[in-house]
Short mmCIF file of C-alpha atoms and ligand atoms in Angstrom, two decimals:
data_model
loop_
_atom_site.label_atom_id
_atom_site.label_comp_id
_atom_site.label_asym_id
_atom_site.label_seq_id
_atom_site.Cartn_x
_atom_site.Cartn_y
_atom_site.Cartn_z
CA MET A 1 -22.35 -23.72 -4.37
CA LYS A 2 -24.52 -22.65 -1.47
CA THR A 3 -26.44 -25.51 -0.05
CA GLN A 4 -28.03 -23.98 3.02
CA TRP A 5 -31.45 -24.00 1.32
CA ILE A 6 -31.21 -27.77 0.89
CA ASP A 7 -30.79 -28.35 4.64
CA GLU A 8 -33.71 -25.91 5.20
CA LEU A 9 -35.97 -27.66 2.73
CA GLY A 10 -34.93 -31.05 3.98
CA GLN A 11 -36.32 -30.16 7.41
CA ARG A 12 -39.74 -29.59 5.88
CA VAL A 13 -40.17 -32.41 3.32
CA PRO A 14 -38.47 -35.79 2.57
CA LEU A 15 -35.31 -34.95 0.63
CA SER A 16 -32.30 -37.02 -0.50
CA ARG A 17 -28.81 -36.04 -1.53
CA GLN A 18 -27.57 -39.60 -1.81
CA PRO A 19 -25.33 -39.88 -4.88
CA GLN A 20 -27.33 -42.91 -6.06
CA ASP A 21 -30.61 -40.98 -5.84
CA LEU A 22 -29.11 -37.96 -7.65
CA GLN A 23 -28.04 -40.27 -10.49
CA THR A 24 -31.30 -42.12 -10.66
CA TYR A 25 -33.75 -39.21 -10.35
CA GLY A 26 -31.63 -36.75 -12.31
CA ARG A 27 -32.27 -38.45 -15.66
CA ASP A 28 -34.74 -40.14 -17.89
CA TRP A 29 -34.19 -42.96 -20.46
CA THR A 30 -31.94 -40.68 -22.55
CA ARG A 31 -28.23 -41.09 -22.07
CA VAL A 32 -26.98 -37.78 -23.68
CA TYR A 33 -26.68 -35.52 -20.57
CA VAL A 34 -24.90 -36.17 -17.29
CA PRO A 35 -27.35 -35.87 -14.33
CA ARG A 36 -26.22 -33.26 -11.84
CA PRO A 37 -29.19 -32.30 -9.57
CA SER A 38 -28.53 -30.66 -6.16
CA ALA A 39 -31.12 -32.86 -4.37
CA VAL A 40 -34.28 -34.87 -4.85
CA VAL A 41 -37.50 -34.08 -2.96
CA PHE A 42 -40.36 -36.58 -2.44
CA PRO A 43 -43.58 -34.61 -1.53
CA ARG A 44 -46.32 -36.80 -0.07
CA HIS A 45 -49.29 -34.75 -1.16
CA ALA A 46 -50.24 -31.86 -3.35
CA GLU A 47 -49.99 -29.31 -0.52
CA GLU A 48 -46.34 -30.33 -0.05
CA VAL A 49 -45.71 -29.85 -3.81
CA CYS A 50 -47.07 -26.34 -3.44
CA GLU A 51 -44.94 -25.64 -0.29
CA ILE A 52 -41.81 -26.77 -2.17
CA LEU A 53 -42.66 -24.62 -5.21
CA GLN A 54 -43.27 -21.63 -3.08
CA PHE A 55 -40.00 -22.13 -1.21
CA CYS A 56 -38.14 -22.54 -4.53
CA SER A 57 -39.74 -19.40 -5.91
CA GLN A 58 -38.69 -17.44 -2.88
CA HIS A 59 -35.10 -18.67 -3.13
CA GLY A 60 -34.79 -18.67 -6.95
CA ILE A 61 -34.18 -22.42 -7.12
CA ALA A 62 -34.88 -24.26 -10.41
CA VAL A 63 -37.10 -27.38 -10.16
CA VAL A 64 -37.36 -30.39 -12.48
CA PRO A 65 -40.63 -32.43 -12.21
CA SER A 66 -39.85 -36.11 -12.39
CA GLY A 67 -42.36 -38.95 -13.04
CA GLY A 68 -41.44 -42.47 -14.02
CA ARG A 69 -38.34 -41.15 -15.88
CA THR A 70 -39.08 -43.22 -19.01
CA GLY A 71 -39.13 -39.97 -21.18
CA LEU A 72 -37.10 -40.09 -24.35
CA SER A 73 -36.45 -36.35 -24.87
CA ALA A 74 -34.60 -35.50 -21.66
CA GLY A 75 -37.59 -33.56 -20.34
CA ALA A 76 -36.96 -34.88 -16.77
CA VAL A 77 -33.12 -34.50 -16.90
CA ALA A 78 -31.57 -32.23 -14.19
CA ALA A 79 -28.07 -31.51 -15.47
CA GLU A 80 -27.66 -28.02 -14.06
CA GLY A 81 -27.84 -28.37 -10.25
CA GLU A 82 -31.68 -28.16 -10.28
CA LEU A 83 -33.88 -29.64 -7.51
CA VAL A 84 -35.61 -32.72 -8.72
CA LEU A 85 -39.25 -33.00 -7.62
CA SER A 86 -40.31 -36.64 -7.70
CA LEU A 87 -44.08 -37.26 -7.91
CA GLU A 88 -43.74 -40.97 -6.95
CA ARG A 89 -45.33 -40.64 -3.53
CA LEU A 90 -48.56 -39.11 -4.89
CA ARG A 91 -50.17 -42.53 -5.01
CA ASP A 92 -53.86 -42.12 -4.04
CA LEU A 93 -55.92 -44.22 -6.37
CA GLY A 94 -59.72 -43.76 -6.04
CA GLU A 95 -62.62 -45.99 -6.90
CA VAL A 96 -63.99 -46.29 -10.38
CA ASP A 97 -67.18 -44.20 -10.88
CA PRO A 98 -69.47 -46.81 -12.46
CA PHE A 99 -71.86 -44.08 -13.79
CA GLY A 100 -69.47 -41.70 -15.46
CA LEU A 101 -66.65 -44.23 -16.03
CA THR A 102 -64.00 -42.08 -14.50
CA LEU A 103 -61.21 -42.64 -11.97
CA THR A 104 -59.32 -40.08 -9.93
CA THR A 105 -55.64 -40.90 -9.23
CA GLY A 106 -52.52 -39.38 -7.83
CA ALA A 107 -49.93 -38.33 -10.44
CA GLY A 108 -47.45 -40.91 -9.27
CA VAL A 109 -49.55 -43.95 -9.93
CA THR A 110 -48.01 -45.90 -12.85
CA ASN A 111 -49.94 -46.42 -16.04
CA HIS A 112 -49.97 -50.21 -15.49
CA GLU A 113 -51.34 -49.81 -11.97
CA VAL A 114 -54.29 -47.84 -13.47
CA HIS A 115 -54.90 -50.59 -15.95
CA VAL A 116 -54.87 -53.38 -13.36
CA HIS A 117 -57.14 -51.30 -11.11
CA CYS A 118 -59.90 -51.09 -13.76
CA GLU A 119 -59.47 -54.33 -15.46
CA HIS A 120 -61.71 -56.41 -13.20
CA LEU A 121 -64.59 -54.11 -14.20
CA GLY A 122 -64.00 -54.63 -17.83
CA LEU A 123 -62.67 -51.07 -18.15
CA THR A 124 -59.35 -49.53 -19.14
CA TRP A 125 -57.61 -46.25 -19.51
CA PRO A 126 -56.77 -46.57 -23.18
CA VAL A 127 -53.28 -44.97 -22.91
CA ASP A 128 -51.14 -47.98 -23.37
CA LEU A 129 -47.40 -47.92 -24.12
CA ALA A 130 -44.45 -50.25 -23.69
CA SER A 131 -43.11 -48.31 -20.71
CA LYS A 132 -46.30 -48.77 -18.85
CA GLY A 133 -44.75 -50.53 -15.83
CA SER A 134 -42.74 -47.46 -14.97
CA CYS A 135 -44.32 -44.31 -16.55
CA GLN A 136 -46.77 -42.43 -14.31
CA VAL A 137 -50.15 -40.84 -15.01
CA GLY A 138 -48.53 -37.43 -14.34
CA GLY A 139 -45.80 -38.09 -16.86
CA ASN A 140 -48.19 -39.44 -19.42
CA LEU A 141 -50.30 -36.32 -19.16
CA ALA A 142 -47.29 -33.92 -19.08
CA THR A 143 -46.11 -35.54 -22.43
CA ASN A 144 -49.62 -36.14 -23.75
CA ALA A 145 -48.48 -39.74 -24.32
CA GLY A 146 -49.49 -41.66 -27.43
CA GLY A 147 -48.72 -45.40 -27.58
CA ILE A 148 -50.05 -48.39 -29.28
CA ARG A 149 -53.71 -47.49 -29.23
CA VAL A 150 -53.78 -44.01 -30.61
CA LEU A 151 -55.15 -45.25 -33.86
CA ARG A 152 -58.34 -46.27 -31.97
CA TYR A 153 -58.55 -43.82 -29.03
CA GLY A 154 -56.28 -40.84 -29.68
CA HIS A 155 -53.67 -39.33 -27.30
CA ALA A 156 -53.77 -39.14 -23.50
CA ARG A 157 -55.45 -35.69 -23.66
CA HIS A 158 -58.68 -37.25 -24.86
CA TRP A 159 -58.97 -39.36 -21.69
CA VAL A 160 -58.94 -36.78 -18.91
CA THR A 161 -61.83 -34.83 -17.43
CA GLY A 162 -60.11 -33.16 -14.49
CA LEU A 163 -56.61 -32.09 -13.51
CA GLN A 164 -55.01 -30.71 -10.35
CA VAL A 165 -51.85 -28.61 -11.10
CA ALA A 166 -49.46 -26.78 -8.85
CA LEU A 167 -48.00 -23.63 -10.23
CA MET A 168 -44.44 -22.31 -9.65
CA ASP A 169 -45.61 -19.73 -7.08
CA GLY A 170 -47.36 -22.51 -5.01
CA THR A 171 -50.90 -21.91 -6.24
CA LEU A 172 -52.95 -25.13 -6.53
CA LEU A 173 -55.37 -25.15 -9.51
CA ASN A 174 -58.32 -27.51 -9.77
CA LEU A 175 -59.05 -27.64 -13.47
CA GLY A 176 -62.30 -29.54 -13.97
CA ASN A 177 -63.38 -32.70 -12.14
CA ALA A 178 -65.32 -35.81 -13.15
CA VAL A 179 -67.97 -33.73 -15.01
CA GLN A 180 -67.92 -34.72 -18.63
CA LYS A 181 -69.45 -31.61 -20.23
CA ASP A 182 -67.93 -28.38 -19.09
CA ASN A 183 -67.37 -25.52 -21.56
CA VAL A 184 -66.48 -22.57 -19.31
CA GLY A 185 -63.88 -20.36 -20.98
CA PRO A 186 -60.50 -21.41 -22.21
CA ASP A 187 -59.52 -24.91 -21.17
CA LEU A 188 -56.44 -24.59 -19.01
CA ARG A 189 -56.47 -28.32 -18.34
CA GLN A 190 -55.70 -28.89 -22.03
CA LEU A 191 -53.02 -26.24 -21.86
CA MET A 192 -51.27 -28.19 -19.16
CA ILE A 193 -51.50 -31.53 -20.90
CA GLY A 194 -48.40 -32.00 -23.08
CA SER A 195 -46.70 -28.97 -21.58
CA GLU A 196 -43.76 -31.18 -20.39
CA GLY A 197 -43.60 -29.77 -16.87
CA ILE A 198 -42.75 -26.20 -17.85
CA LEU A 199 -46.09 -24.67 -16.92
CA GLY A 200 -47.15 -26.50 -13.80
CA ILE A 201 -46.82 -29.78 -11.95
CA ILE A 202 -49.71 -32.22 -12.28
CA THR A 203 -50.55 -33.66 -8.82
CA ARG A 204 -53.82 -35.49 -9.50
CA ALA A 205 -55.97 -36.39 -12.46
CA THR A 206 -59.47 -37.66 -13.18
CA LEU A 207 -59.28 -40.06 -16.10
CA ARG A 208 -61.99 -41.18 -18.52
CA LEU A 209 -62.25 -44.86 -18.97
CA ALA A 210 -63.13 -47.03 -21.93
CA LEU A 211 -64.47 -50.57 -22.32
CA LEU A 212 -61.66 -53.03 -22.15
CA PRO A 213 -61.55 -54.52 -25.77
CA THR A 214 -62.93 -58.06 -25.92
CA ASP A 215 -62.35 -60.67 -28.53
CA ARG A 216 -58.84 -59.33 -29.37
CA GLN A 217 -57.39 -60.75 -32.60
CA VAL A 218 -53.77 -60.31 -33.19
CA LEU A 219 -51.92 -60.93 -36.41
CA PHE A 220 -48.15 -60.79 -36.88
CA LEU A 221 -47.45 -60.50 -40.67
CA ALA A 222 -44.17 -60.61 -42.65
CA VAL A 223 -44.08 -57.93 -45.32
CA ASP A 224 -41.59 -56.69 -47.90
CA GLY A 225 -40.83 -53.29 -46.22
CA MET A 226 -42.55 -50.08 -45.44
CA GLU A 227 -44.35 -49.59 -48.74
CA ALA A 228 -45.89 -53.02 -48.39
CA GLY A 229 -46.81 -52.27 -44.80
CA LEU A 230 -48.55 -49.10 -45.93
CA GLU A 231 -50.40 -50.87 -48.71
CA LEU A 232 -51.59 -53.40 -46.10
CA LEU A 233 -52.81 -50.52 -43.88
CA ARG A 234 -54.78 -48.99 -46.82
CA HIS A 235 -56.41 -52.47 -47.38
CA ALA A 236 -57.20 -52.87 -43.72
CA ARG A 237 -58.81 -49.39 -43.56
CA ILE A 238 -60.86 -49.67 -46.67
CA GLN A 239 -61.56 -53.30 -47.23
CA GLY A 240 -61.29 -54.77 -43.68
CA ARG A 241 -64.77 -54.53 -42.20
CA PHE A 242 -63.31 -54.42 -38.62
CA GLN A 243 -62.16 -52.02 -35.97
CA LEU A 244 -58.31 -51.66 -35.81
CA GLN A 245 -56.88 -51.34 -32.34
CA ALA A 246 -53.23 -51.15 -33.35
CA PHE A 247 -51.17 -51.22 -36.57
CA GLU A 248 -47.42 -51.43 -35.69
CA TYR A 249 -44.37 -51.74 -37.88
CA MET A 250 -40.93 -52.97 -37.31
CA GLY A 251 -38.00 -53.26 -39.73
CA ARG A 252 -35.99 -56.48 -39.87
CA ASN A 253 -33.08 -55.19 -37.76
CA CYS A 254 -35.45 -54.24 -34.93
CA LEU A 255 -36.79 -57.74 -34.89
CA GLU A 256 -33.23 -59.10 -34.97
CA ALA A 257 -32.42 -56.90 -31.99
CA VAL A 258 -35.33 -58.18 -29.96
CA ILE A 259 -34.48 -61.84 -30.80
CA LYS A 260 -30.97 -61.26 -29.73
CA ALA A 261 -31.52 -59.08 -26.62
CA GLN A 262 -34.43 -61.15 -25.21
CA GLY A 263 -33.11 -64.57 -26.27
CA VAL A 264 -36.37 -65.45 -28.03
CA PRO A 265 -36.85 -67.42 -31.27
CA SER A 266 -37.99 -65.85 -34.54
CA PRO A 267 -41.77 -65.18 -34.34
CA PHE A 268 -42.02 -66.94 -37.73
CA GLY A 269 -40.30 -70.12 -36.42
CA GLY A 270 -37.38 -71.99 -37.82
CA SER A 271 -33.94 -70.54 -38.38
CA GLY A 272 -34.62 -69.10 -41.86
CA GLU A 273 -33.95 -65.56 -42.76
CA LEU A 274 -36.26 -62.94 -41.22
CA PRO A 275 -38.54 -61.00 -43.57
CA PRO A 276 -37.56 -57.33 -44.52
CA ALA A 277 -40.24 -56.15 -42.04
CA ALA A 278 -43.17 -57.20 -39.90
CA VAL A 279 -46.45 -55.63 -39.10
CA LEU A 280 -48.49 -56.34 -35.92
CA ILE A 281 -52.17 -55.81 -36.30
CA GLU A 282 -54.69 -55.88 -33.49
CA VAL A 283 -58.37 -55.95 -34.23
CA GLU A 284 -61.32 -56.09 -31.82
CA GLY A 285 -64.78 -57.67 -31.86
CA ARG A 286 -66.50 -60.75 -33.13
CA LEU A 287 -65.66 -60.86 -36.82
CA ASP A 288 -67.60 -63.83 -38.29
CA GLY A 289 -64.72 -64.77 -40.55
CA GLU A 290 -64.26 -61.27 -41.79
CA LEU A 291 -60.59 -61.20 -40.66
CA ASP A 292 -59.87 -64.47 -42.40
CA ARG A 293 -61.40 -63.30 -45.60
CA TRP A 294 -59.25 -60.14 -45.48
CA LEU A 295 -56.18 -62.12 -44.76
CA GLU A 296 -56.85 -64.42 -47.66
CA GLN A 297 -57.24 -61.35 -49.98
CA VAL A 298 -53.98 -59.81 -48.89
CA MET A 299 -52.10 -63.08 -49.08
CA ALA A 300 -53.49 -63.59 -52.63
CA GLN A 301 -52.27 -60.17 -53.58
CA LYS A 302 -48.80 -61.10 -52.12
CA LEU A 303 -48.91 -58.12 -49.74
CA VAL A 304 -48.12 -60.58 -46.95
CA GLN A 305 -45.25 -63.09 -47.23
CA ASP A 306 -45.91 -65.11 -44.06
CA GLY A 307 -48.14 -64.65 -41.10
CA LEU A 308 -49.27 -65.78 -37.68
CA VAL A 309 -52.65 -65.42 -36.06
CA ALA A 310 -52.73 -65.58 -32.25
CA LYS A 311 -54.77 -68.45 -30.95
CA SER A 312 -54.84 -67.66 -27.25
CA SER A 313 -54.11 -64.77 -24.85
CA ALA A 314 -50.62 -66.31 -24.22
CA ASP A 315 -50.14 -66.05 -28.00
CA ILE A 316 -51.29 -62.41 -27.98
CA ASN A 317 -48.81 -61.56 -25.22
CA ARG A 318 -45.97 -63.42 -26.92
CA LEU A 319 -46.53 -61.60 -30.20
CA TRP A 320 -46.92 -58.18 -28.61
CA ALA A 321 -43.68 -58.77 -26.70
CA TYR A 322 -41.73 -58.48 -30.03
CA ARG A 323 -43.09 -55.02 -30.48
CA ASP A 324 -43.00 -53.93 -26.84
CA ASN A 325 -39.42 -54.90 -26.38
CA ILE A 326 -37.93 -53.00 -29.30
CA THR A 327 -36.86 -49.82 -27.40
CA GLU A 328 -35.42 -51.75 -24.54
CA SER A 329 -33.60 -54.22 -26.80
CA LEU A 330 -32.12 -51.52 -28.92
CA GLY A 331 -30.94 -49.76 -25.79
CA ARG A 332 -29.02 -52.90 -24.92
CA LEU A 333 -27.26 -53.02 -28.23
CA GLY A 334 -25.50 -49.76 -27.71
CA LEU A 335 -25.90 -45.93 -27.86
CA MET A 336 -28.87 -44.84 -29.91
CA HIS A 337 -29.82 -41.45 -31.35
CA LYS A 338 -33.62 -41.22 -31.55
CA ASN A 339 -36.15 -39.35 -33.62
CA ASP A 340 -39.88 -39.74 -33.17
CA ILE A 341 -41.57 -38.17 -36.22
CA SER A 342 -44.93 -38.23 -37.95
CA VAL A 343 -46.39 -37.22 -41.29
CA GLU A 344 -49.90 -37.68 -42.69
CA VAL A 345 -50.25 -41.41 -43.20
CA GLY A 346 -50.97 -40.79 -46.86
CA ARG A 347 -47.49 -39.16 -47.28
CA LEU A 348 -45.50 -41.74 -45.29
CA ALA A 349 -44.46 -43.56 -48.40
CA GLU A 350 -43.07 -40.43 -49.93
CA PHE A 351 -41.34 -39.53 -46.65
CA VAL A 352 -39.75 -42.97 -46.33
CA HIS A 353 -38.61 -42.96 -49.95
CA THR A 354 -36.72 -39.60 -49.48
CA LEU A 355 -35.50 -40.60 -46.03
CA GLU A 356 -33.92 -43.73 -47.39
CA LYS A 357 -32.47 -42.11 -50.50
CA GLU A 358 -31.37 -38.75 -49.24
CA VAL A 359 -31.22 -38.49 -45.45
CA ALA A 360 -30.32 -41.94 -44.19
CA PRO A 361 -26.81 -41.94 -45.77
CA THR A 362 -25.96 -38.69 -43.86
CA PHE A 363 -26.56 -40.33 -40.47
CA PRO A 364 -23.34 -41.71 -38.88
CA GLY A 365 -24.81 -45.20 -38.14
CA GLU A 366 -27.37 -47.80 -39.08
CA LEU A 367 -30.99 -46.79 -38.97
CA TYR A 368 -33.51 -48.89 -37.11
CA LEU A 369 -37.13 -48.01 -38.08
CA PHE A 370 -40.30 -48.98 -36.17
CA GLY A 371 -43.40 -47.33 -34.99
CA HIS A 372 -47.11 -46.76 -35.02
CA LEU A 373 -47.67 -47.00 -38.77
CA GLY A 374 -51.43 -46.55 -38.41
CA ASP A 375 -50.75 -42.97 -37.03
CA GLY A 376 -48.10 -42.05 -39.49
CA ASN A 377 -45.61 -42.16 -36.59
CA LEU A 378 -42.13 -43.61 -37.02
CA HIS A 379 -39.38 -43.99 -34.50
CA ILE A 380 -36.09 -43.48 -36.28
CA ASN A 381 -33.22 -44.84 -34.24
CA VAL A 382 -29.57 -44.55 -35.25
CA MET A 383 -27.02 -46.87 -33.70
CA LYS A 384 -23.58 -45.58 -32.78
CA PRO A 385 -20.95 -47.77 -34.46
CA SER A 386 -18.65 -49.13 -31.79
CA ALA A 387 -15.52 -47.45 -33.24
CA THR A 388 -17.09 -43.95 -33.28
CA ASP A 389 -16.44 -41.52 -30.46
CA PRO A 390 -19.77 -40.61 -28.81
CA GLU A 391 -19.25 -36.81 -29.29
CA GLU A 392 -18.52 -37.27 -32.85
CA PHE A 393 -21.57 -39.48 -33.16
CA TRP A 394 -23.94 -36.98 -31.48
CA ASP A 395 -22.56 -34.15 -33.66
CA GLY A 396 -22.99 -36.17 -36.89
CA CYS A 397 -26.53 -37.07 -35.86
CA HIS A 398 -27.29 -33.39 -35.09
CA VAL A 399 -26.21 -32.37 -38.64
CA ALA A 400 -28.20 -35.21 -40.24
CA ASP A 401 -31.22 -34.28 -38.06
CA MET A 402 -31.43 -30.89 -39.71
CA GLN A 403 -31.90 -32.57 -43.06
CA LEU A 404 -34.58 -34.83 -41.58
CA TYR A 405 -36.39 -31.88 -40.06
CA GLU A 406 -36.19 -29.95 -43.41
CA LEU A 407 -37.82 -32.89 -45.07
CA LEU A 408 -40.55 -32.98 -42.44
CA HIS A 409 -41.14 -29.34 -42.65
CA LYS A 410 -41.60 -29.66 -46.41
CA LEU A 411 -44.19 -32.43 -45.93
CA GLY A 412 -45.99 -30.66 -43.07
CA GLY A 413 -44.87 -33.38 -40.61
CA SER A 414 -44.04 -33.25 -36.94
CA VAL A 415 -40.54 -33.42 -35.43
CA SER A 416 -42.08 -34.98 -32.35
CA ALA A 417 -45.09 -37.29 -32.70
CA GLU A 418 -45.22 -38.42 -29.02
CA HIS A 419 -42.01 -37.99 -27.03
CA GLY A 420 -41.97 -34.23 -26.72
CA ILE A 421 -39.21 -31.65 -27.06
CA GLY A 422 -37.51 -31.67 -23.66
CA LEU A 423 -33.85 -30.75 -23.95
CA LEU A 424 -33.03 -33.05 -26.76
CA LYS A 425 -35.24 -31.70 -29.54
CA LYS A 426 -35.08 -27.99 -28.83
CA SER A 427 -33.32 -27.30 -32.05
CA ALA A 428 -36.12 -29.02 -33.90
CA LEU A 429 -39.02 -26.91 -32.46
CA GLY A 430 -38.84 -24.31 -35.23
CA PHE A 431 -39.41 -26.90 -37.92
CA SER A 432 -42.80 -27.80 -36.65
CA ARG A 433 -43.94 -24.46 -34.94
CA GLY A 434 -43.81 -21.07 -36.45
CA PRO A 435 -42.19 -18.01 -34.74
CA ALA A 436 -45.48 -16.43 -33.69
CA GLU A 437 -46.69 -19.72 -32.12
CA VAL A 438 -43.36 -20.15 -30.17
CA ALA A 439 -43.59 -16.45 -29.05
CA THR A 440 -47.04 -17.22 -27.73
CA MET A 441 -45.82 -20.28 -25.85
CA ARG A 442 -43.07 -18.07 -24.29
CA ALA A 443 -45.68 -15.44 -23.26
CA VAL A 444 -47.81 -18.18 -21.56
CA LYS A 445 -44.65 -19.53 -19.77
CA LYS A 446 -43.68 -16.09 -18.64
CA ALA A 447 -47.14 -15.39 -17.30
CA LEU A 448 -47.11 -18.57 -15.15
CA ASP A 449 -43.44 -18.73 -14.27
CA PRO A 450 -41.88 -15.26 -14.81
CA GLU A 451 -38.45 -16.24 -13.49
CA GLY A 452 -38.26 -19.37 -15.65
CA LEU A 453 -37.66 -21.70 -12.60
CA LEU A 454 -39.95 -24.60 -13.59
CA ASN A 455 -38.07 -27.12 -15.79
CA PRO A 456 -35.81 -24.46 -17.16
CA GLY A 457 -34.35 -24.96 -20.62
CA LYS A 458 -36.91 -27.50 -21.64
CA VAL A 459 -38.91 -27.06 -24.93
CA PHE A 460 -37.45 -23.55 -25.45
CA ASP A 461 -35.17 -21.01 -23.78
CA LEU A 462 -36.90 -18.01 -22.22
C1 FAD B 1 -39.77 -48.71 -23.77
C2 FAD B 1 -40.40 -47.35 -23.93
C3 FAD B 1 -41.53 -47.31 -24.77
C4 FAD B 1 -42.18 -46.02 -24.93
N1 FAD B 1 -43.27 -45.99 -25.77
C5 FAD B 1 -43.84 -44.83 -25.88
C6 FAD B 1 -45.02 -44.73 -26.69
O1 FAD B 1 -45.46 -45.71 -27.37
N2 FAD B 1 -45.71 -43.56 -26.74
C7 FAD B 1 -45.28 -42.45 -26.06
O2 FAD B 1 -45.96 -41.39 -26.12
N3 FAD B 1 -44.15 -42.51 -25.28
C8 FAD B 1 -43.48 -43.62 -25.17
N4 FAD B 1 -42.41 -43.67 -24.42
C9 FAD B 1 -41.88 -42.37 -23.73
C10 FAD B 1 -42.42 -42.28 -22.31
O3 FAD B 1 -42.70 -43.49 -21.70
C11 FAD B 1 -43.62 -41.36 -22.25
O4 FAD B 1 -43.26 -40.08 -22.63
C12 FAD B 1 -44.27 -41.21 -20.86
O5 FAD B 1 -45.54 -40.61 -20.97
C13 FAD B 1 -43.40 -40.52 -19.86
O6 FAD B 1 -43.87 -40.64 -18.51
P1 FAD B 1 -42.92 -40.64 -17.27
O7 FAD B 1 -43.80 -40.77 -16.03
O8 FAD B 1 -41.88 -41.65 -17.31
O9 FAD B 1 -42.33 -39.14 -17.37
P2 FAD B 1 -40.93 -38.60 -17.18
O10 FAD B 1 -39.95 -39.23 -18.14
O11 FAD B 1 -40.51 -38.73 -15.72
O12 FAD B 1 -41.09 -37.04 -17.62
C14 FAD B 1 -41.52 -36.73 -18.82
C15 FAD B 1 -41.78 -35.24 -18.86
O13 FAD B 1 -42.84 -34.90 -18.08
C16 FAD B 1 -42.57 -34.04 -16.96
N5 FAD B 1 -43.36 -34.61 -15.83
C17 FAD B 1 -43.28 -35.85 -15.30
N6 FAD B 1 -44.27 -35.96 -14.33
C18 FAD B 1 -44.89 -34.74 -14.28
C19 FAD B 1 -45.91 -34.21 -13.49
N7 FAD B 1 -46.56 -34.95 -12.61
N8 FAD B 1 -46.30 -32.91 -13.70
C20 FAD B 1 -45.68 -32.13 -14.66
N9 FAD B 1 -44.64 -32.59 -15.36
C21 FAD B 1 -44.30 -33.81 -15.24
C22 FAD B 1 -41.04 -34.13 -16.81
O14 FAD B 1 -40.47 -33.00 -16.27
C23 FAD B 1 -40.64 -34.41 -18.28
O15 FAD B 1 -40.58 -33.16 -18.93
C24 FAD B 1 -41.72 -44.83 -24.27
C25 FAD B 1 -40.52 -45.00 -23.45
C26 FAD B 1 -39.89 -46.23 -23.24
C27 FAD B 1 -38.70 -46.24 -22.41
#
């Protein structure tokens, strides 16, 4: 392989070919593909990003944008000798604008750093996910991240007023700024959000901020399974006179995985058997006993078997940790195949019923279900049995996936609620997007990146 271009590029911008860096920056959280990038570049500002892209366009070099590498769909994987472009040095973090409640930040600032930056003003960027310590604002926007507060605030795309984006030919676009109302033609900023690094590289963003919720109430409730969890949600929505911040679900085996991997006790105390499932509910505001009244009602109706109410912020953190640590804990148990699906909340019971009866038995391993129940979003994880060969396992999962996607198609659901398509879910795209829509996506891609050099092979093939 000719590598002269790497030396040439390395003379202009910080670049690494260290084997450890190639391994680290050539992959995300998925473990399906072997990382094989040619090199990793670390631009220090947007102009350097443009210079790199222009250089790569001229030399026909494929580029993979890389954020915090917490992605779960192999969107940031470089397995074909691509150049990885890390955004981690774009770390300018501006002051909060106290009039418009906005904040301008470099793409490489982590989600958590943004939260900490605004917290002392009683403000937050309400995009909140368990990977917040590592995922970056650029990655959050490139994936249109969801997370635990979508129920209340919606996805990341609702919390952006401006975006700076570098195109593959080196053009730098400034799409909006801190102005809140701005209807001037088609919104290219929204086109870039969620495009998984195939249309442009986000270098900077102006984020909208929300008031940090005060008087947080957190309940951790034992339920008899998904249907009971959904019934509880219906009750909370209709009878609960309170604002839900989060409504999260986890099956018993997910809870067991957290207890084992993190070495923590059962949230319900004692050494008795765990319930079939648990629901974590967060509610905001002063409630004047409303939450207690609701809890009494659902206990009386036997929708809840057991429950805990957080009494302090330490309690809140402790209970949230059971939910936040699921992905990481499952990862420690062994190889996992992941699906991240959604259906209308009202059809979730029907979906789960068919999933359990018809689709689950076709997967070559045990299913671990958890997710953002309030959004109709379930993470379906399949554990590789220790005796099964990995290739055989992935192949078996792929076959079962097709049945899962057929079911989703029938119910009008989505094959990717939050994680995106990347490399991993390409075969699923057609179940949630029609041929004309995919053709239009391809046309947009070709207009911006005619040679297909930016994050090639992700989302669809050209
Ligand atoms: C424990 C855990 C919990 C998670 N929980 C959630 C959750 O609740 N909700 C959710 O939505 N996701 C969740 N995720 C997935 C992941 O954290 C999100 O998709 C996140 O937004 C990815 O950000 P990142 O910076 O890590 O991006 P990366 O993984 O580095 O990249 C993701 C994609 O974006 C592209 N990209 C990255 N930066 C840029 C940029 N600056 N410009 C253009 N393209 C770019 C990459 O090429 C890739 O296609 C979770 C992951 C983990 C490990």
